[in-house]
Amino acid sequence: EALLYRCKKDIDLRIAIEDEYGVKVLNKDGVNIGMKIITQKYLEKTGQTWNQIKDLRSPCDQIPLKDVILPFVKFNTPVLQNLLSEIKELTVSPGRKGLEKKFILGGVEHLFSVGGLHSVNKPEEIIPNENQILVDKDVTSLYPSMIIEHEFYPKHLGREFLEVYKQIKDERVAAKKAGDKIKNETLKLALNGLSGNLQNEHNFCYSPFTVMQIRINGQLLLLMLAERLISVGARIINTNTDGIFYLIDKNRLKDDEKVCKE
């Protein structure tokens, strides 16, 4: 009974999802709930049946990263220019590491890998003076945003899949603004459930090339942001997949906001 009440919020959400979407999800985790909703909406959009799509895949054994990287990704800093050149020379295999690069940016060691961009930090205490401020910038829904903004989707599912995914994001934004917590949380699960299943060979969305497009470009764009922030006086303290934590003078905050917007 204690366990039941501890899980009450999660159970209530699943019951609401079953009522709203007509799918059985009471015993599913968040990712599987998300995929259930995406699948249902995709089938409605295309008029296909589950049997028609369940065995679809876009497998590939080797992925040349030069074919993955967006053409506008460029750097001014020699260390990042070298990193980009090295990455473009690499070919990776799905499901394996195949990529791990260490480098120093802004005096901080960083690790660039398939799993994400991470700074290598030792415990330290950072106390801004009266003219400084600590800023924590986090990219909103990095992977879903990359999928929609740059049209990274499983090609075997056609543009209809991208249209469905974008519709889910638009519905979630509207639900959030309207204060519809159930719908907001449900569609959030749908958006976040996709990226992991793009590399799941047992899922109809399987497309390792798409995974590399999302992850490699996401990290490179974050590095472009870090480089621009350093150019306006920021001291990078920490980077972690979809965010940057840094110290900057208060009188440079307008420059900071301009860079982030761009």
mmCIF file of C-alpha atoms in Angstrom:
data_model
loop_
_atom_site.group_PDB
_atom_site.id
_atom_site.type_symbol
_atom_site.label_atom_id
_atom_site.label_comp_id
_atom_site.label_asym_id
_atom_site.label_seq_id
_atom_site.Cartn_x
_atom_site.Cartn_y
_atom_site.Cartn_z
ATOM 1 C CA GLU A 1 0.000 0.000 0.000
ATOM 2 C CA ALA A 2 2.863 2.359 0.853
ATOM 3 C CA LEU A 3 4.433 1.602 -2.537
ATOM 4 C CA LEU A 4 1.129 2.316 -4.271
ATOM 5 C CA TYR A 5 0.886 5.777 -2.705
ATOM 6 C CA ARG A 6 4.538 6.495 -3.403
ATOM 7 C CA CYS A 7 3.843 5.783 -7.094
ATOM 8 C CA LYS A 8 0.515 7.612 -7.142
ATOM 9 C CA LYS A 9 1.700 10.473 -9.373
ATOM 10 C CA ASP A 10 3.126 8.075 -11.984
ATOM 11 C CA ILE A 11 0.024 5.865 -11.891
ATOM 12 C CA ASP A 12 -2.328 8.845 -12.237
ATOM 13 C CA LEU A 13 -0.363 10.026 -15.284
ATOM 14 C CA ARG A 14 -0.619 6.604 -16.935
ATOM 15 C CA ILE A 15 -4.346 6.343 -16.263
ATOM 16 C CA ALA A 16 -4.834 9.819 -17.756
ATOM 17 C CA ILE A 17 -2.800 8.798 -20.828
ATOM 18 C CA GLU A 18 -4.921 5.685 -21.294
ATOM 19 C CA ASP A 19 -8.100 7.802 -21.103
ATOM 20 C CA GLU A 20 -6.742 10.496 -23.463
ATOM 21 C CA TYR A 21 -4.975 8.387 -26.086
ATOM 22 C CA GLY A 22 -6.621 4.967 -25.789
ATOM 23 C CA VAL A 23 -3.319 3.102 -25.379
ATOM 24 C CA LYS A 24 -2.459 0.608 -22.639
ATOM 25 C CA VAL A 25 0.539 2.024 -20.738
ATOM 26 C CA LEU A 26 -0.053 1.242 -17.063
ATOM 27 C CA ASN A 27 2.949 -1.104 -16.886
ATOM 28 C CA LYS A 28 5.253 0.845 -19.228
ATOM 29 C CA ASP A 29 8.178 3.120 -18.404
ATOM 30 C CA GLY A 30 8.440 6.669 -19.725
ATOM 31 C CA VAL A 31 10.379 5.827 -22.895
ATOM 32 C CA ASN A 32 7.960 3.080 -23.926
ATOM 33 C CA ILE A 33 4.981 5.320 -23.240
ATOM 34 C CA GLY A 34 6.564 7.952 -25.471
ATOM 35 C CA MET A 35 7.157 5.469 -28.288
ATOM 36 C CA LYS A 36 3.606 4.144 -27.983
ATOM 37 C CA ILE A 37 2.236 7.638 -28.589
ATOM 38 C CA ILE A 38 4.637 8.380 -31.471
ATOM 39 C CA THR A 39 3.748 5.052 -33.099
ATOM 40 C CA GLN A 40 0.020 5.641 -32.795
ATOM 41 C CA LYS A 41 0.229 9.153 -34.246
ATOM 42 C CA TYR A 42 2.466 7.959 -37.102
ATOM 43 C CA LEU A 43 0.035 5.170 -38.010
ATOM 44 C CA GLU A 44 -2.856 7.654 -37.962
ATOM 45 C CA LYS A 45 -0.902 10.060 -40.178
ATOM 46 C CA THR A 46 0.142 7.485 -42.785
ATOM 47 C CA GLY A 47 -2.875 5.193 -42.689
ATOM 48 C CA GLN A 48 -0.571 2.199 -42.272
ATOM 49 C CA THR A 49 -0.888 -0.721 -39.873
ATOM 50 C CA TRP A 50 1.596 -1.848 -37.225
ATOM 51 C CA ASN A 51 2.388 -4.946 -39.291
ATOM 52 C CA GLN A 52 3.409 -2.742 -42.219
ATOM 53 C CA ILE A 53 6.001 -0.763 -40.238
ATOM 54 C CA LYS A 54 7.192 -3.019 -37.412
ATOM 55 C CA ASP A 55 10.080 -4.526 -39.404
ATOM 56 C CA LEU A 56 11.300 -1.299 -41.032
ATOM 57 C CA ARG A 57 14.913 -0.231 -40.267
ATOM 58 C CA SER A 58 17.775 1.881 -41.691
ATOM 59 C CA PRO A 59 20.821 -0.194 -40.680
ATOM 60 C CA CYS A 60 24.412 0.734 -41.570
ATOM 61 C CA ASP A 61 27.741 -0.754 -40.526
ATOM 62 C CA GLN A 62 29.992 2.258 -41.087
ATOM 63 C CA ILE A 63 29.255 5.978 -40.727
ATOM 64 C CA PRO A 64 31.740 8.513 -42.169
ATOM 65 C CA LEU A 65 31.355 11.517 -39.872
ATOM 66 C CA LYS A 66 32.074 13.967 -42.704
ATOM 67 C CA ASP A 67 28.684 12.931 -44.112
ATOM 68 C CA VAL A 68 27.020 13.679 -40.765
ATOM 69 C CA ILE A 69 28.336 17.150 -39.886
ATOM 70 C CA LEU A 70 26.242 20.201 -40.808
ATOM 71 C CA PRO A 71 27.956 22.401 -43.438
ATOM 72 C CA PHE A 72 27.792 25.594 -41.363
ATOM 73 C CA VAL A 73 29.774 24.152 -38.424
ATOM 74 C CA LYS A 74 33.001 26.191 -38.300
ATOM 75 C CA PHE A 75 35.477 27.353 -35.651
ATOM 76 C CA ASN A 76 37.959 30.212 -35.257
ATOM 77 C CA THR A 77 40.047 28.639 -32.475
ATOM 78 C CA PRO A 78 42.930 26.428 -33.718
ATOM 79 C CA VAL A 79 42.243 23.670 -31.159
ATOM 80 C CA LEU A 80 38.616 23.409 -32.313
ATOM 81 C CA GLN A 81 39.561 23.694 -35.976
ATOM 82 C CA ASN A 82 41.897 20.724 -35.482
ATOM 83 C CA LEU A 83 39.203 18.810 -33.608
ATOM 84 C CA LEU A 84 36.725 19.332 -36.453
ATOM 85 C CA SER A 85 39.277 18.229 -39.053
ATOM 86 C CA GLU A 86 40.095 15.076 -37.070
ATOM 87 C CA ILE A 87 36.424 14.200 -36.584
ATOM 88 C CA LYS A 88 35.720 14.593 -40.295
ATOM 89 C CA GLU A 89 38.397 11.987 -41.015
ATOM 90 C CA LEU A 90 36.773 9.375 -38.778
ATOM 91 C CA THR A 91 34.431 6.526 -39.628
ATOM 92 C CA VAL A 92 32.495 5.030 -36.720
ATOM 93 C CA SER A 93 30.412 1.906 -36.192
ATOM 94 C CA PRO A 94 26.954 1.983 -34.568
ATOM 95 C CA GLY A 95 26.853 0.746 -30.991
ATOM 96 C CA ARG A 96 30.595 1.096 -30.455
ATOM 97 C CA LYS A 97 32.633 3.912 -29.003
ATOM 98 C CA GLY A 98 34.812 4.627 -32.020
ATOM 99 C CA LEU A 99 35.230 8.293 -31.076
ATOM 100 C CA GLU A 100 36.928 9.886 -28.086
ATOM 101 C CA LYS A 101 38.855 13.157 -28.339
ATOM 102 C CA LYS A 102 40.383 15.141 -25.476
ATOM 103 C CA PHE A 103 41.323 18.805 -25.825
ATOM 104 C CA ILE A 104 41.765 22.002 -23.790
ATOM 105 C CA LEU A 105 39.277 24.846 -24.328
ATOM 106 C CA GLY A 106 39.370 28.004 -22.231
ATOM 107 C CA GLY A 107 41.830 26.356 -19.856
ATOM 108 C CA VAL A 108 39.469 23.430 -19.175
ATOM 109 C CA GLU A 109 39.981 19.873 -20.378
ATOM 110 C CA HIS A 110 37.093 18.515 -22.461
ATOM 111 C CA LEU A 111 36.119 15.087 -23.732
ATOM 112 C CA PHE A 112 34.262 14.783 -27.045
ATOM 113 C CA SER A 113 32.730 11.327 -27.550
ATOM 114 C CA VAL A 114 29.698 9.565 -29.012
ATOM 115 C CA GLY A 115 28.059 9.801 -25.583
ATOM 116 C CA GLY A 116 28.267 13.575 -25.386
ATOM 117 C CA LEU A 117 30.492 16.560 -24.668
ATOM 118 C CA HIS A 118 31.837 16.745 -21.123
ATOM 119 C CA SER A 119 34.402 18.887 -19.352
ATOM 120 C CA VAL A 120 36.810 17.134 -16.979
ATOM 121 C CA ASN A 121 36.453 18.977 -13.669
ATOM 122 C CA LYS A 122 38.163 18.655 -10.328
ATOM 123 C CA PRO A 123 36.375 19.800 -7.162
ATOM 124 C CA GLU A 124 36.743 23.562 -6.800
ATOM 125 C CA GLU A 125 35.035 26.572 -5.289
ATOM 126 C CA ILE A 126 34.236 29.515 -7.550
ATOM 127 C CA ILE A 127 33.161 32.776 -5.912
ATOM 128 C CA PRO A 128 32.237 35.639 -8.262
ATOM 129 C CA ASN A 129 33.303 39.117 -7.249
ATOM 130 C CA GLU A 130 30.775 41.959 -7.155
ATOM 131 C CA ASN A 131 31.282 42.646 -10.889
ATOM 132 C CA GLN A 132 30.857 39.021 -12.012
ATOM 133 C CA ILE A 133 28.032 36.522 -12.312
ATOM 134 C CA LEU A 134 27.818 32.753 -12.713
ATOM 135 C CA VAL A 135 25.610 31.734 -15.651
ATOM 136 C CA ASP A 136 24.151 28.292 -16.372
ATOM 137 C CA LYS A 137 22.841 27.999 -19.945
ATOM 138 C CA ASP A 138 20.874 24.879 -20.807
ATOM 139 C CA VAL A 139 19.626 24.073 -24.315
ATOM 140 C CA THR A 140 15.885 23.446 -24.228
ATOM 141 C CA SER A 141 15.137 19.889 -25.419
ATOM 142 C CA LEU A 142 18.445 19.558 -27.285
ATOM 143 C CA TYR A 143 17.773 16.291 -29.139
ATOM 144 C CA PRO A 144 14.125 17.020 -30.070
ATOM 145 C CA SER A 145 15.159 20.510 -31.194
ATOM 146 C CA MET A 146 17.977 19.090 -33.360
ATOM 147 C CA ILE A 147 15.577 16.588 -34.945
ATOM 148 C CA ILE A 148 13.066 19.290 -35.904
ATOM 149 C CA GLU A 149 15.376 22.223 -36.694
ATOM 150 C CA HIS A 150 17.752 20.250 -38.930
ATOM 151 C CA GLU A 151 15.334 17.549 -40.113
ATOM 152 C CA PHE A 152 17.231 14.595 -38.645
ATOM 153 C CA TYR A 153 14.745 11.731 -38.898
ATOM 154 C CA PRO A 154 14.742 8.050 -39.976
ATOM 155 C CA LYS A 155 14.575 8.277 -43.769
ATOM 156 C CA HIS A 156 12.787 4.926 -44.082
ATOM 157 C CA LEU A 157 9.783 6.465 -42.331
ATOM 158 C CA GLY A 158 9.481 9.445 -44.681
ATOM 159 C CA ARG A 159 8.784 13.104 -43.948
ATOM 160 C CA GLU A 160 5.475 12.112 -42.374
ATOM 161 C CA PHE A 161 7.465 10.979 -39.346
ATOM 162 C CA LEU A 162 9.083 14.407 -39.012
ATOM 163 C CA GLU A 163 5.672 16.073 -39.388
ATOM 164 C CA VAL A 164 4.237 13.877 -36.609
ATOM 165 C CA TYR A 165 7.186 14.604 -34.325
ATOM 166 C CA LYS A 166 6.914 18.358 -34.921
ATOM 167 C CA GLN A 167 3.167 18.194 -34.267
ATOM 168 C CA ILE A 168 3.841 16.501 -30.920
ATOM 169 C CA LYS A 169 6.286 19.268 -29.968
ATOM 170 C CA ASP A 170 3.821 22.013 -30.973
ATOM 171 C CA GLU A 171 1.050 20.317 -28.976
ATOM 172 C CA ARG A 172 3.337 20.057 -25.968
ATOM 173 C CA VAL A 173 4.242 23.762 -26.118
ATOM 174 C CA ALA A 174 0.549 24.659 -26.322
ATOM 175 C CA ALA A 175 -0.287 22.334 -23.416
ATOM 176 C CA LYS A 176 2.487 23.838 -21.303
ATOM 177 C CA LYS A 177 1.223 27.378 -21.977
ATOM 178 C CA ALA A 178 -2.332 26.311 -21.183
ATOM 179 C CA GLY A 179 -1.265 24.713 -17.896
ATOM 180 C CA ASP A 180 -2.362 21.222 -19.024
ATOM 181 C CA LYS A 181 0.124 19.262 -16.917
ATOM 182 C CA ILE A 182 -1.022 15.798 -17.994
ATOM 183 C CA LYS A 183 -0.735 16.514 -21.716
ATOM 184 C CA ASN A 184 2.533 18.404 -21.241
ATOM 185 C CA GLU A 185 4.151 15.519 -19.343
ATOM 186 C CA THR A 186 2.762 12.926 -21.761
ATOM 187 C CA LEU A 187 4.067 14.647 -24.888
ATOM 188 C CA LYS A 188 7.387 15.309 -23.175
ATOM 189 C CA LEU A 189 7.743 11.529 -22.817
ATOM 190 C CA ALA A 190 6.952 11.146 -26.515
ATOM 191 C CA LEU A 191 9.588 13.693 -27.569
ATOM 192 C CA ASN A 192 12.316 12.300 -25.312
ATOM 193 C CA GLY A 193 11.542 8.655 -26.016
ATOM 194 C CA LEU A 194 12.750 8.771 -29.612
ATOM 195 C CA SER A 195 16.507 9.408 -29.435
ATOM 196 C CA GLY A 196 17.352 6.204 -27.568
ATOM 197 C CA ASN A 197 15.186 4.114 -29.885
ATOM 198 C CA LEU A 198 16.943 5.483 -32.959
ATOM 199 C CA GLN A 199 19.849 3.262 -31.902
ATOM 200 C CA ASN A 200 17.672 0.321 -30.843
ATOM 201 C CA GLU A 201 17.853 -2.272 -33.617
ATOM 202 C CA HIS A 202 14.657 -3.890 -32.302
ATOM 203 C CA ASN A 203 12.675 -0.682 -32.881
ATOM 204 C CA PHE A 204 11.052 0.380 -36.147
ATOM 205 C CA CYS A 205 12.749 3.805 -35.818
ATOM 206 C CA TYR A 206 16.263 2.257 -35.889
ATOM 207 C CA SER A 207 18.580 4.615 -37.775
ATOM 208 C CA PRO A 208 22.170 4.869 -36.443
ATOM 209 C CA PHE A 209 23.047 7.496 -39.062
ATOM 210 C CA THR A 210 20.319 9.750 -37.643
ATOM 211 C CA VAL A 211 21.672 9.185 -34.124
ATOM 212 C CA MET A 212 25.107 10.398 -35.227
ATOM 213 C CA GLN A 213 23.605 13.428 -36.953
ATOM 214 C CA ILE A 214 21.870 14.453 -33.727
ATOM 215 C CA ARG A 215 24.667 13.738 -31.259
ATOM 216 C CA ILE A 216 27.732 14.873 -33.203
ATOM 217 C CA ASN A 217 26.137 18.109 -34.411
ATOM 218 C CA GLY A 218 24.626 18.803 -30.993
ATOM 219 C CA GLN A 219 28.091 18.724 -29.448
ATOM 220 C CA LEU A 220 29.689 20.746 -32.232
ATOM 221 C CA LEU A 221 27.029 23.451 -31.973
ATOM 222 C CA LEU A 222 27.550 23.592 -28.212
ATOM 223 C CA LEU A 223 31.283 24.038 -28.837
ATOM 224 C CA MET A 224 30.522 26.845 -31.296
ATOM 225 C CA LEU A 225 28.542 28.507 -28.508
ATOM 226 C CA ALA A 226 31.373 27.979 -26.008
ATOM 227 C CA GLU A 227 33.883 29.496 -28.410
ATOM 228 C CA ARG A 228 31.681 32.542 -28.972
ATOM 229 C CA LEU A 229 31.125 32.971 -25.221
ATOM 230 C CA ILE A 230 34.889 32.915 -24.610
ATOM 231 C CA SER A 231 35.285 35.602 -27.295
ATOM 232 C CA VAL A 232 33.024 37.952 -25.267
ATOM 233 C CA GLY A 233 34.919 37.341 -22.029
ATOM 234 C CA ALA A 234 33.286 34.262 -20.492
ATOM 235 C CA ARG A 235 35.356 31.810 -18.463
ATOM 236 C CA ILE A 236 34.028 28.323 -19.165
ATOM 237 C CA ILE A 237 33.769 26.252 -15.993
ATOM 238 C CA ASN A 238 31.771 23.217 -17.076
ATOM 239 C CA THR A 239 30.146 21.747 -20.199
ATOM 240 C CA ASN A 240 27.823 18.766 -20.098
ATOM 241 C CA THR A 241 26.036 17.461 -23.233
ATOM 242 C CA ASP A 242 23.395 20.189 -23.518
ATOM 243 C CA GLY A 243 24.594 23.034 -21.327
ATOM 244 C CA ILE A 244 27.429 25.379 -20.384
ATOM 245 C CA PHE A 245 28.255 26.797 -16.942
ATOM 246 C CA TYR A 246 30.474 29.880 -16.969
ATOM 247 C CA LEU A 247 31.657 33.035 -15.208
ATOM 248 C CA ILE A 248 31.285 36.408 -16.919
ATOM 249 C CA ASP A 249 31.499 40.109 -16.060
ATOM 250 C CA LYS A 250 28.105 41.695 -15.513
ATOM 251 C CA ASN A 251 28.889 44.439 -18.019
ATOM 252 C CA ARG A 252 29.217 41.763 -20.746
ATOM 253 C CA LEU A 253 25.764 40.242 -20.224
ATOM 254 C CA LYS A 254 24.300 41.970 -23.296
ATOM 255 C CA ASP A 255 27.060 40.428 -25.420
ATOM 256 C CA ASP A 256 26.364 37.111 -23.710
ATOM 257 C CA GLU A 257 22.646 37.213 -24.547
ATOM 258 C CA LYS A 258 23.378 38.206 -28.152
ATOM 259 C CA VAL A 259 25.741 35.279 -28.610
ATOM 260 C CA CYS A 260 23.282 32.787 -27.092
ATOM 261 C CA LYS A 261 20.445 34.055 -29.272
ATOM 262 C CA GLU A 262 22.575 33.715 -32.407
#
